[in-house]
Amino acid sequence: MRKKTVLAATLVVAAGLTLSACGGDSAKSPVADVSAKANRPATLLDQPYTKPNLVLTDTHGKKYDLREQTKGKPTLIYFGYTHCPDVCPLTMSNIAIARKKLPKADQDKLQVVFVTTDPERDTAAELAKWLPSAGDPSFTGLTGDFPTIQAGARQIGIGIDPPKKEKDGTVVSMHGAQVIAFSPKTDAGYVLYSQDTTADDYAKDLPKIIRGENP
């Protein structure tokens, strides 16, 4: 049985404030009560998120309405950027590895959406080049204007800051490293994964997420 614990709430706070090579996350943690299973990467939200109201541009240069085009489909959403040195490509790779272990029918159902936090550099063409190598050709990459992206991220408790140029000339994008899973039954985001989630963790959970069940 799932039970509510102080530890579960702590897990969500930790996920929101984790520092990574990509930068830190200034997001506020979800205020909802949460539940977690011991030694599991997934945090289940008792008050799921509503899917972000985002209309951006995909890798084909076409308008992409996130809510409309993922409606009724199991969906994983992640905010990151292509110049991230480790966390973003590792997250995409882990999801891609797990996806390949699914039956073909389930692979086709799963929607993985990568929203850039660095839209000035991450054009549609850049995302189209990066996603297949970092993750999988089936993944959807989205770009647009930063304020719209930032507002969409905040709708699911993920904070992102405008990209900042460091003294050495590198550009760092501060963003949350959470992956949010949305149910095909309700279109609500009810599962949160931290940056420490492995490919095996995703492989265990994805079949249930695709069925709209709790992992």
Short mmCIF file of C-alpha atoms in Angstrom, two decimals, residues 70-168:
data_model
loop_
_atom_site.label_atom_id
_atom_site.label_comp_id
_atom_site.label_asym_id
_atom_site.label_seq_id
_atom_site.Cartn_x
_atom_site.Cartn_y
_atom_site.Cartn_z
CA THR A 70 -0.50 14.65 -26.86
CA LYS A 71 -4.14 14.34 -25.79
CA GLY A 72 -4.98 10.82 -24.69
CA LYS A 73 -1.37 9.65 -25.08
CA PRO A 74 1.13 8.57 -22.42
CA THR A 75 3.58 11.47 -22.38
CA LEU A 76 6.91 12.28 -20.73
CA ILE A 77 7.89 15.96 -20.65
CA TYR A 78 11.37 17.29 -19.93
CA PHE A 79 12.82 20.80 -20.06
CA GLY A 80 16.51 21.06 -20.96
CA TYR A 81 18.97 22.26 -23.60
CA THR A 82 21.25 20.74 -26.22
CA HIS A 83 24.48 22.30 -24.93
CA CYS A 84 24.01 20.70 -21.51
CA PRO A 85 27.20 18.74 -20.77
CA ASP A 86 25.69 15.74 -19.05
CA VAL A 87 22.28 15.69 -17.34
CA CYS A 88 20.08 16.45 -20.35
CA PRO A 89 21.67 13.99 -22.79
CA LEU A 90 21.84 11.32 -20.08
CA THR A 91 18.14 11.75 -19.31
CA MET A 92 17.19 11.50 -22.97
CA SER A 93 19.45 8.49 -23.43
CA ASN A 94 17.97 6.68 -20.43
CA ILE A 95 14.44 7.20 -21.69
CA ALA A 96 15.44 6.10 -25.19
CA ILE A 97 17.04 2.90 -23.89
CA ALA A 98 13.92 2.11 -21.85
CA ARG A 99 11.64 2.86 -24.81
CA LYS A 100 13.48 0.37 -27.02
CA LYS A 101 12.67 -2.40 -24.52
CA LEU A 102 8.93 -1.87 -25.03
CA PRO A 103 6.83 -3.83 -27.51
CA LYS A 104 6.55 -1.97 -30.82
CA ALA A 105 2.92 -1.05 -30.19
CA ASP A 106 3.82 0.57 -26.87
CA GLN A 107 6.80 2.37 -28.40
CA ASP A 108 4.44 3.97 -30.89
CA LYS A 109 2.08 5.11 -28.12
CA LEU A 110 4.70 6.77 -25.92
CA GLN A 111 5.26 10.48 -26.49
CA VAL A 112 8.54 12.00 -25.26
CA VAL A 113 8.65 15.79 -25.45
CA PHE A 114 11.86 17.76 -24.96
CA VAL A 115 11.30 21.49 -24.50
CA THR A 116 14.39 23.67 -24.79
CA THR A 117 15.30 26.11 -22.05
CA ASP A 118 17.78 27.81 -24.38
CA PRO A 119 15.67 28.73 -27.41
CA GLU A 120 18.10 31.31 -28.79
CA ARG A 121 20.63 28.58 -29.59
CA ASP A 122 18.24 25.62 -29.78
CA THR A 123 16.49 26.32 -33.05
CA ALA A 124 14.20 23.77 -34.66
CA ALA A 125 17.09 22.66 -36.87
CA GLU A 126 19.47 22.29 -33.91
CA LEU A 127 16.96 20.19 -31.98
CA ALA A 128 16.39 18.05 -35.07
CA LYS A 129 20.12 17.25 -35.17
CA TRP A 130 20.58 16.71 -31.44
CA LEU A 131 17.58 14.65 -30.35
CA PRO A 132 18.19 11.54 -32.50
CA SER A 133 21.76 11.23 -31.20
CA ALA A 134 21.05 12.16 -27.58
CA GLY A 135 17.79 10.26 -27.39
CA ASP A 136 15.62 8.85 -30.16
CA PRO A 137 14.33 10.06 -33.56
CA SER A 138 10.76 9.62 -32.29
CA PHE A 139 11.22 12.26 -29.58
CA THR A 140 9.54 15.61 -30.12
CA GLY A 141 11.69 18.72 -29.74
CA LEU A 142 10.09 22.09 -29.11
CA THR A 143 11.41 25.64 -29.21
CA GLY A 144 9.91 29.12 -29.08
CA ASP A 145 10.24 32.34 -27.12
CA PHE A 146 11.72 32.05 -23.65
CA PRO A 147 8.90 33.71 -21.64
CA THR A 148 6.37 31.26 -23.09
CA ILE A 149 8.61 28.28 -22.31
CA GLN A 150 9.32 29.54 -18.79
CA ALA A 151 5.62 30.03 -18.08
CA GLY A 152 4.83 26.53 -19.36
CA ALA A 153 7.50 24.99 -17.15
CA ARG A 154 6.15 26.77 -14.10
CA GLN A 155 2.75 25.21 -14.72
CA ILE A 156 4.27 21.87 -13.74
CA GLY A 157 6.49 23.10 -10.93
CA ILE A 158 9.70 23.39 -12.93
CA GLY A 159 11.74 26.57 -12.66
CA ILE A 160 14.02 27.76 -15.43
CA ASP A 161 16.12 30.91 -15.64
CA PRO A 162 17.23 32.77 -18.78
CA PRO A 163 20.52 31.37 -20.15
CA LYS A 164 23.49 33.20 -18.65
CA LYS A 165 26.95 33.74 -20.13
CA GLU A 166 29.73 32.93 -17.68
CA LYS A 167 33.09 34.75 -17.46
CA ASP A 168 34.75 32.05 -19.55
#
